[in-house]
Amino acid sequence: MFRAASNWQKSFMRIRYYHPEDDPALMELERLSPRGLPEPFVHYRRRFIDRAAIFADHQILVADNDGAVVGCVAVCVKRSQVGGRPVSLGYVFDVRTHPEVRRLGIGTALVAAVDQYLIGRNVDGVYGHIEASNLASLRLFAKMGYERVRQLLMLFYQPYPCIEFPEIMPRTSDDFMAEHDLIEAVHSTRDLYVPDVAERVKNFGFSRWGIDLGSSRFAGVSLFDQSYVFQQWPAHLPFPSEEEMRRRGLKSLRLFDEAGSHNPALLKMIFDTIRDLAVTENVGKLTLLVDRMDPVPSFLYAEAYKQMEYWMVFKSLNPDWIPEWQDAPIYTDSREL
């Protein structure tokens, strides 16, 4: 498919589409690419493609050097909007390069192959997220023409028992269409909005929590269990068996599509209820991804035990389009990061 010169062993590397037989090599590559603080971890998943598959339109590209898998990258295509204009955008993630062949141009070749793949599909632009401290990746993407356009924060929370019962008990539903109109009203005008997140994660322990007292007195938040897709495992331990993962079974709840930031007291009732239930539901952590520009209630920052900062980097692939980003928070897709 794609072909790129590699300095490794003076041979030629080709970048091709993923096929299921690549999974053992890709899982090995995953184990060789630990990340995270304070403890390095790897993602445990049954198939490497599982994370990409939560996006409807996805592809994985593999760097193959004489039959050896030395790198990979995942990409999905979304129909979204920027500055009120409908656009087709690529999202690039899970870039991996074998430690023994790093700094030989493989990462650059993978990103270039993603660009080539997306241009072939007439996609308008492409973006990704890079941890702020990952200077090597920031330099790589900058060299490829990507610009930093937004800062995002991943907020981490622990399960915590309620000291006092909430005055109002939030209602909950496992219907992915629950409060869909409310979510559309709050988020649909934002850059990068997509309407199908809840639908794509509906089978992953999805639930919608809300309080509605009429008029503008409302609040709500959705969640899904990321451990259905992958679980984090300490990098220094052997990769777990299926039995070990079932025994450990820690859930990782991702919160998203929050509504009611203008009613912080109501939103906190929901937040406290979810954290209280998490104590007895074998939950390891809860996370929320927010745009730094998003005026979310201050308690969401105050109660986080950790936060990680990311740059969103973007590149236009359409020579006739210059994106006009709104001076407002973007929509953060909870399937990313």
mmCIF file with all atom_site columns, N, CA and C in Angstrom, residues 42-90:
data_model
loop_
_atom_site.group_PDB
_atom_site.id
_atom_site.type_symbol
_atom_site.label_atom_id
_atom_site.label_alt_id
_atom_site.label_comp_id
_atom_site.label_asym_id
_atom_site.label_entity_id
_atom_site.label_seq_id
_atom_site.pdbx_PDB_ins_code
_atom_site.Cartn_x
_atom_site.Cartn_y
_atom_site.Cartn_z
_atom_site.occupancy
_atom_site.B_iso_or_equiv
_atom_site.pdbx_formal_charge
_atom_site.auth_seq_id
_atom_site.auth_comp_id
_atom_site.auth_asym_id
_atom_site.auth_atom_id
_atom_site.pdbx_PDB_model_num
ATOM 1   N N  . VAL A 1 42 ? 0.719   -0.090 30.633 1.00 0.00 ? 42 VAL A N  1
ATOM 2   C CA . VAL A 1 42 ? 0.377   -0.426 29.257 1.00 0.00 ? 42 VAL A CA 1
ATOM 3   C C  . VAL A 1 42 ? -1.121  -0.680 29.208 1.00 0.00 ? 42 VAL A C  1
ATOM 4   N N  . HIS A 1 43 ? -1.679  -0.638 28.031 1.00 0.00 ? 43 HIS A N  1
ATOM 5   C CA . HIS A 1 43 ? -3.095  -0.931 27.848 1.00 0.00 ? 43 HIS A CA 1
ATOM 6   C C  . HIS A 1 43 ? -3.259  -2.424 27.591 1.00 0.00 ? 43 HIS A C  1
ATOM 7   N N  . TYR A 1 44 ? -4.078  -3.068 28.413 1.00 0.00 ? 44 TYR A N  1
ATOM 8   C CA . TYR A 1 44 ? -4.427  -4.458 28.135 1.00 0.00 ? 44 TYR A CA 1
ATOM 9   C C  . TYR A 1 44 ? -5.710  -4.466 27.318 1.00 0.00 ? 44 TYR A C  1
ATOM 10  N N  . ARG A 1 45 ? -5.695  -5.134 26.192 1.00 0.00 ? 45 ARG A N  1
ATOM 11  C CA . ARG A 1 45 ? -6.888  -5.296 25.364 1.00 0.00 ? 45 ARG A CA 1
ATOM 12  C C  . ARG A 1 45 ? -6.798  -6.638 24.654 1.00 0.00 ? 45 ARG A C  1
ATOM 13  N N  . ARG A 1 46 ? -7.950  -7.214 24.376 1.00 0.00 ? 46 ARG A N  1
ATOM 14  C CA . ARG A 1 46 ? -7.966  -8.530 23.740 1.00 0.00 ? 46 ARG A CA 1
ATOM 15  C C  . ARG A 1 46 ? -7.443  -8.462 22.310 1.00 0.00 ? 46 ARG A C  1
ATOM 16  N N  . ARG A 1 47 ? -7.783  -7.377 21.614 1.00 0.00 ? 47 ARG A N  1
ATOM 17  C CA . ARG A 1 47 ? -7.291  -7.141 20.258 1.00 0.00 ? 47 ARG A CA 1
ATOM 18  C C  . ARG A 1 47 ? -6.804  -5.703 20.190 1.00 0.00 ? 47 ARG A C  1
ATOM 19  N N  . PHE A 1 48 ? -5.722  -5.465 19.470 1.00 0.00 ? 48 PHE A N  1
ATOM 20  C CA . PHE A 1 48 ? -5.202  -4.106 19.385 1.00 0.00 ? 48 PHE A CA 1
ATOM 21  C C  . PHE A 1 48 ? -6.223  -3.168 18.757 1.00 0.00 ? 48 PHE A C  1
ATOM 22  N N  . ILE A 1 49 ? -7.066  -3.709 17.888 1.00 0.00 ? 49 ILE A N  1
ATOM 23  C CA . ILE A 1 49 ? -8.015  -2.867 17.164 1.00 0.00 ? 49 ILE A CA 1
ATOM 24  C C  . ILE A 1 49 ? -9.198  -2.431 18.031 1.00 0.00 ? 49 ILE A C  1
ATOM 25  N N  . ASP A 1 50 ? -9.337  -2.985 19.235 1.00 0.00 ? 50 ASP A N  1
ATOM 26  C CA . ASP A 1 50 ? -10.526 -2.715 20.044 1.00 0.00 ? 50 ASP A CA 1
ATOM 27  C C  . ASP A 1 50 ? -10.753 -1.223 20.289 1.00 0.00 ? 50 ASP A C  1
ATOM 28  N N  . ARG A 1 51 ? -9.684  -0.488 20.571 1.00 0.00 ? 51 ARG A N  1
ATOM 29  C CA . ARG A 1 51 ? -9.874  0.936  20.840 1.00 0.00 ? 51 ARG A CA 1
ATOM 30  C C  . ARG A 1 51 ? -10.316 1.670  19.577 1.00 0.00 ? 51 ARG A C  1
ATOM 31  N N  . ALA A 1 52 ? -9.701  1.357  18.448 1.00 0.00 ? 52 ALA A N  1
ATOM 32  C CA . ALA A 1 52 ? -10.087 2.012  17.196 1.00 0.00 ? 52 ALA A CA 1
ATOM 33  C C  . ALA A 1 52 ? -11.526 1.700  16.832 1.00 0.00 ? 52 ALA A C  1
ATOM 34  N N  . ALA A 1 53 ? -11.989 0.500  17.195 1.00 0.00 ? 53 ALA A N  1
ATOM 35  C CA . ALA A 1 53 ? -13.318 0.051  16.783 1.00 0.00 ? 53 ALA A CA 1
ATOM 36  C C  . ALA A 1 53 ? -14.454 0.791  17.473 1.00 0.00 ? 53 ALA A C  1
ATOM 37  N N  . ILE A 1 54 ? -14.169 1.596  18.502 1.00 0.00 ? 54 ILE A N  1
ATOM 38  C CA . ILE A 1 54 ? -15.258 2.378  19.098 1.00 0.00 ? 54 ILE A CA 1
ATOM 39  C C  . ILE A 1 54 ? -15.598 3.591  18.230 1.00 0.00 ? 54 ILE A C  1
ATOM 40  N N  . PHE A 1 55 ? -14.811 3.813  17.179 1.00 0.00 ? 55 PHE A N  1
ATOM 41  C CA . PHE A 1 55 ? -15.148 4.809  16.161 1.00 0.00 ? 55 PHE A CA 1
ATOM 42  C C  . PHE A 1 55 ? -15.722 4.070  14.952 1.00 0.00 ? 55 PHE A C  1
ATOM 43  N N  . ALA A 1 56 ? -16.791 4.603  14.383 1.00 0.00 ? 56 ALA A N  1
ATOM 44  C CA . ALA A 1 56 ? -17.485 3.900  13.299 1.00 0.00 ? 56 ALA A CA 1
ATOM 45  C C  . ALA A 1 56 ? -16.598 3.716  12.069 1.00 0.00 ? 56 ALA A C  1
ATOM 46  N N  . ASP A 1 57 ? -15.806 4.727  11.725 1.00 0.00 ? 57 ASP A N  1
ATOM 47  C CA . ASP A 1 57 ? -15.011 4.725  10.497 1.00 0.00 ? 57 ASP A CA 1
ATOM 48  C C  . ASP A 1 57 ? -13.538 4.771  10.892 1.00 0.00 ? 57 ASP A C  1
ATOM 49  N N  . HIS A 1 58 ? -12.898 3.621  11.005 1.00 0.00 ? 58 HIS A N  1
ATOM 50  C CA . HIS A 1 58 ? -11.544 3.563  11.547 1.00 0.00 ? 58 HIS A CA 1
ATOM 51  C C  . HIS A 1 58 ? -10.633 2.717  10.663 1.00 0.00 ? 58 HIS A C  1
ATOM 52  N N  . GLN A 1 59 ? -9.337  2.907  10.877 1.00 0.00 ? 59 GLN A N  1
ATOM 53  C CA . GLN A 1 59 ? -8.331  2.126  10.160 1.00 0.00 ? 59 GLN A CA 1
ATOM 54  C C  . GLN A 1 59 ? -7.057  2.098  10.998 1.00 0.00 ? 59 GLN A C  1
ATOM 55  N N  . ILE A 1 60 ? -6.322  1.002  10.927 1.00 0.00 ? 60 ILE A N  1
ATOM 56  C CA . ILE A 1 60 ? -5.002  0.896  11.543 1.00 0.00 ? 60 ILE A CA 1
ATOM 57  C C  . ILE A 1 60 ? -3.989  0.629  10.443 1.00 0.00 ? 60 ILE A C  1
ATOM 58  N N  . LEU A 1 61 ? -2.889  1.373  10.468 1.00 0.00 ? 61 LEU A N  1
ATOM 59  C CA . LEU A 1 61 ? -1.787  1.179  9.533  1.00 0.00 ? 61 LEU A CA 1
ATOM 60  C C  . LEU A 1 61 ? -0.605  0.589  10.291 1.00 0.00 ? 61 LEU A C  1
ATOM 61  N N  . VAL A 1 62 ? 0.089   -0.329 9.662  1.00 0.00 ? 62 VAL A N  1
ATOM 62  C CA . VAL A 1 62 ? 1.188   -1.058 10.295 1.00 0.00 ? 62 VAL A CA 1
ATOM 63  C C  . VAL A 1 62 ? 2.473   -0.835 9.507  1.00 0.00 ? 62 VAL A C  1
ATOM 64  N N  . ALA A 1 63 ? 3.556   -0.524 10.218 1.00 0.00 ? 63 ALA A N  1
ATOM 65  C CA . ALA A 1 63 ? 4.876   -0.421 9.599  1.00 0.00 ? 63 ALA A CA 1
ATOM 66  C C  . ALA A 1 63 ? 5.520   -1.803 9.614  1.00 0.00 ? 63 ALA A C  1
ATOM 67  N N  . ASP A 1 64 ? 5.771   -2.336 8.431  1.00 0.00 ? 64 ASP A N  1
ATOM 68  C CA . ASP A 1 64 ? 6.261   -3.707 8.259  1.00 0.00 ? 64 ASP A CA 1
ATOM 69  C C  . ASP A 1 64 ? 7.645   -3.644 7.629  1.00 0.00 ? 64 ASP A C  1
ATOM 70  N N  . ASN A 1 65 ? 8.643   -4.127 8.354  1.00 0.00 ? 65 ASN A N  1
ATOM 71  C CA . ASN A 1 65 ? 10.009  -4.134 7.842  1.00 0.00 ? 65 ASN A CA 1
ATOM 72  C C  . ASN A 1 65 ? 10.464  -5.579 7.657  1.00 0.00 ? 65 ASN A C  1
ATOM 73  N N  . ASP A 1 66 ? 10.431  -6.055 6.419  1.00 0.00 ? 66 ASP A N  1
ATOM 74  C CA . ASP A 1 66 ? 10.810  -7.438 6.106  1.00 0.00 ? 66 ASP A CA 1
ATOM 75  C C  . ASP A 1 66 ? 10.041  -8.445 6.962  1.00 0.00 ? 66 ASP A C  1
ATOM 76  N N  . GLY A 1 67 ? 8.755   -8.204 7.149  1.00 0.00 ? 67 GLY A N  1
ATOM 77  C CA . GLY A 1 67 ? 7.909   -9.122 7.896  1.00 0.00 ? 67 GLY A CA 1
ATOM 78  C C  . GLY A 1 67 ? 7.829   -8.854 9.379  1.00 0.00 ? 67 GLY A C  1
ATOM 79  N N  . ALA A 1 68 ? 8.644   -7.932 9.888  1.00 0.00 ? 68 ALA A N  1
ATOM 80  C CA . ALA A 1 68 ? 8.615   -7.590 11.311 1.00 0.00 ? 68 ALA A CA 1
ATOM 81  C C  . ALA A 1 68 ? 7.795   -6.316 11.505 1.00 0.00 ? 68 ALA A C  1
ATOM 82  N N  . VAL A 1 69 ? 6.848   -6.356 12.435 1.00 0.00 ? 69 VAL A N  1
ATOM 83  C CA . VAL A 1 69 ? 6.046   -5.172 12.743 1.00 0.00 ? 69 VAL A CA 1
ATOM 84  C C  . VAL A 1 69 ? 6.875   -4.254 13.635 1.00 0.00 ? 69 VAL A C  1
ATOM 85  N N  . VAL A 1 70 ? 7.189   -3.065 13.130 1.00 0.00 ? 70 VAL A N  1
ATOM 86  C CA . VAL A 1 70 ? 8.043   -2.134 13.872 1.00 0.00 ? 70 VAL A CA 1
ATOM 87  C C  . VAL A 1 70 ? 7.310   -0.857 14.264 1.00 0.00 ? 70 VAL A C  1
ATOM 88  N N  . GLY A 1 71 ? 6.041   -0.750 13.902 1.00 0.00 ? 71 GLY A N  1
ATOM 89  C CA . GLY A 1 71 ? 5.277   0.434  14.278 1.00 0.00 ? 71 GLY A CA 1
ATOM 90  C C  . GLY A 1 71 ? 3.842   0.331  13.813 1.00 0.00 ? 71 GLY A C  1
ATOM 91  N N  . CYS A 1 72 ? 3.009   1.206  14.331 1.00 0.00 ? 72 CYS A N  1
ATOM 92  C CA . CYS A 1 72 ? 1.608   1.235  13.916 1.00 0.00 ? 72 CYS A CA 1
ATOM 93  C C  . CYS A 1 72 ? 1.013   2.590  14.271 1.00 0.00 ? 72 CYS A C  1
ATOM 94  N N  . VAL A 1 73 ? -0.134  2.860  13.688 1.00 0.00 ? 73 VAL A N  1
ATOM 95  C CA . VAL A 1 73 ? -0.875  4.084  13.981 1.00 0.00 ? 73 VAL A CA 1
ATOM 96  C C  . VAL A 1 73 ? -2.341  3.814  13.675 1.00 0.00 ? 73 VAL A C  1
ATOM 97  N N  . ALA A 1 74 ? -3.231  4.419  14.453 1.00 0.00 ? 74 ALA A N  1
ATOM 98  C CA . ALA A 1 74 ? -4.670  4.292  14.227 1.00 0.00 ? 74 ALA A CA 1
ATOM 99  C C  . ALA A 1 74 ? -5.228  5.641  13.793 1.00 0.00 ? 74 ALA A C  1
ATOM 100 N N  . VAL A 1 75 ? -6.294  5.600  12.999 1.00 0.00 ? 75 VAL A N  1
ATOM 101 C CA . VAL A 1 75 ? -6.932  6.824  12.522 1.00 0.00 ? 75 VAL A CA 1
ATOM 102 C C  . VAL A 1 75 ? -8.416  6.550  12.339 1.00 0.00 ? 75 VAL A C  1
ATOM 103 N N  . CYS A 1 76 ? -9.228  7.557  12.608 1.00 0.00 ? 76 CYS A N  1
ATOM 104 C CA . CYS A 1 76 ? -10.656 7.448  12.310 1.00 0.00 ? 76 CYS A CA 1
ATOM 105 C C  . CYS A 1 76 ? -11.080 8.706  11.562 1.00 0.00 ? 76 CYS A C  1
ATOM 106 N N  . VAL A 1 77 ? -12.204 8.619  10.879 1.00 0.00 ? 77 VAL A N  1
ATOM 107 C CA . VAL A 1 77 ? -12.753 9.751  10.131 1.00 0.00 ? 77 VAL A CA 1
ATOM 108 C C  . VAL A 1 77 ? -14.099 10.120 10.737 1.00 0.00 ? 77 VAL A C  1
ATOM 109 N N  . LYS A 1 78 ? -14.286 11.416 10.977 1.00 0.00 ? 78 LYS A N  1
ATOM 110 C CA . LYS A 1 78 ? -15.522 11.918 11.585 1.00 0.00 ? 78 LYS A CA 1
ATOM 111 C C  . LYS A 1 78 ? -16.144 12.983 10.700 1.00 0.00 ? 78 LYS A C  1
ATOM 112 N N  . ARG A 1 79 ? -17.450 13.068 10.745 1.00 0.00 ? 79 ARG A N  1
ATOM 113 C CA . ARG A 1 79 ? -18.168 14.182 10.142 1.00 0.00 ? 79 ARG A CA 1
ATOM 114 C C  . ARG A 1 79 ? -18.489 15.146 11.272 1.00 0.00 ? 79 ARG A C  1
ATOM 115 N N  . SER A 1 80 ? -17.920 16.353 11.201 1.00 0.00 ? 80 SER A N  1
ATOM 116 C CA . SER A 1 80 ? -18.065 17.291 12.307 1.00 0.00 ? 80 SER A CA 1
ATOM 117 C C  . SER A 1 80 ? -18.215 18.705 11.767 1.00 0.00 ? 80 SER A C  1
ATOM 118 N N  . GLN A 1 81 ? -17.729 19.684 12.531 1.00 0.00 ? 81 GLN A N  1
ATOM 119 C CA . GLN A 1 81 ? -17.845 21.082 12.122 1.00 0.00 ? 81 GLN A CA 1
ATOM 120 C C  . GLN A 1 81 ? -16.724 21.893 12.761 1.00 0.00 ? 81 GLN A C  1
ATOM 121 N N  . VAL A 1 82 ? -16.314 22.929 12.060 1.00 0.00 ? 82 VAL A N  1
ATOM 122 C CA . VAL A 1 82 ? -15.357 23.908 12.576 1.00 0.00 ? 82 VAL A CA 1
ATOM 123 C C  . VAL A 1 82 ? -15.830 25.277 12.130 1.00 0.00 ? 82 VAL A C  1
ATOM 124 N N  . GLY A 1 83 ? -16.029 26.175 13.068 1.00 0.00 ? 83 GLY A N  1
ATOM 125 C CA . GLY A 1 83 ? -16.495 27.513 12.734 1.00 0.00 ? 83 GLY A CA 1
ATOM 126 C C  . GLY A 1 83 ? -17.854 27.529 12.063 1.00 0.00 ? 83 GLY A C  1
ATOM 127 N N  . GLY A 1 84 ? -18.687 26.554 12.391 1.00 0.00 ? 84 GLY A N  1
ATOM 128 C CA . GLY A 1 84 ? -20.022 26.478 11.801 1.00 0.00 ? 84 GLY A CA 1
ATOM 129 C C  . GLY A 1 84 ? -20.065 25.818 10.442 1.00 0.00 ? 84 GLY A C  1
ATOM 130 N N  . ARG A 1 85 ? -18.906 25.426 9.910  1.00 0.00 ? 85 ARG A N  1
ATOM 131 C CA . ARG A 1 85 ? -18.861 24.785 8.596  1.00 0.00 ? 85 ARG A CA 1
ATOM 132 C C  . ARG A 1 85 ? -18.765 23.273 8.748  1.00 0.00 ? 85 ARG A C  1
ATOM 133 N N  . PRO A 1 86 ? -19.607 22.493 8.058  1.00 0.00 ? 86 PRO A N  1
ATOM 134 C CA . PRO A 1 86 ? -19.480 21.030 8.089  1.00 0.00 ? 86 PRO A CA 1
ATOM 135 C C  . PRO A 1 86 ? -18.166 20.603 7.437  1.00 0.00 ? 86 PRO A C  1
ATOM 136 N N  . VAL A 1 87 ? -17.439 19.730 8.116  1.00 0.00 ? 87 VAL A N  1
ATOM 137 C CA . VAL A 1 87 ? -16.157 19.257 7.596  1.00 0.00 ? 87 VAL A CA 1
ATOM 138 C C  . VAL A 1 87 ? -15.993 17.774 7.907  1.00 0.00 ? 87 VAL A C  1
ATOM 139 N N  . SER A 1 88 ? -15.090 17.160 7.161  1.00 0.00 ? 88 SER A N  1
ATOM 140 C CA . SER A 1 88 ? -14.680 15.786 7.418  1.00 0.00 ? 88 SER A CA 1
ATOM 141 C C  . SER A 1 88 ? -13.286 15.834 8.030  1.00 0.00 ? 88 SER A C  1
ATOM 142 N N  . LEU A 1 89 ? -13.127 15.224 9.201  1.00 0.00 ? 89 LEU A N  1
ATOM 143 C CA . LEU A 1 89 ? -11.866 15.317 9.925  1.00 0.00 ? 89 LEU A CA 1
ATOM 144 C C  . LEU A 1 89 ? -11.335 13.935 10.286 1.00 0.00 ? 89 LEU A C  1
ATOM 145 N N  . GLY A 1 90 ? -10.017 13.805 10.248 1.00 0.00 ? 90 GLY A N  1
ATOM 146 C CA . GLY A 1 90 ? -9.367  12.603 10.729 1.00 0.00 ? 90 GLY A CA 1
ATOM 147 C C  . GLY A 1 90 ? -8.850  12.819 12.136 1.00 0.00 ? 90 GLY A C  1
#
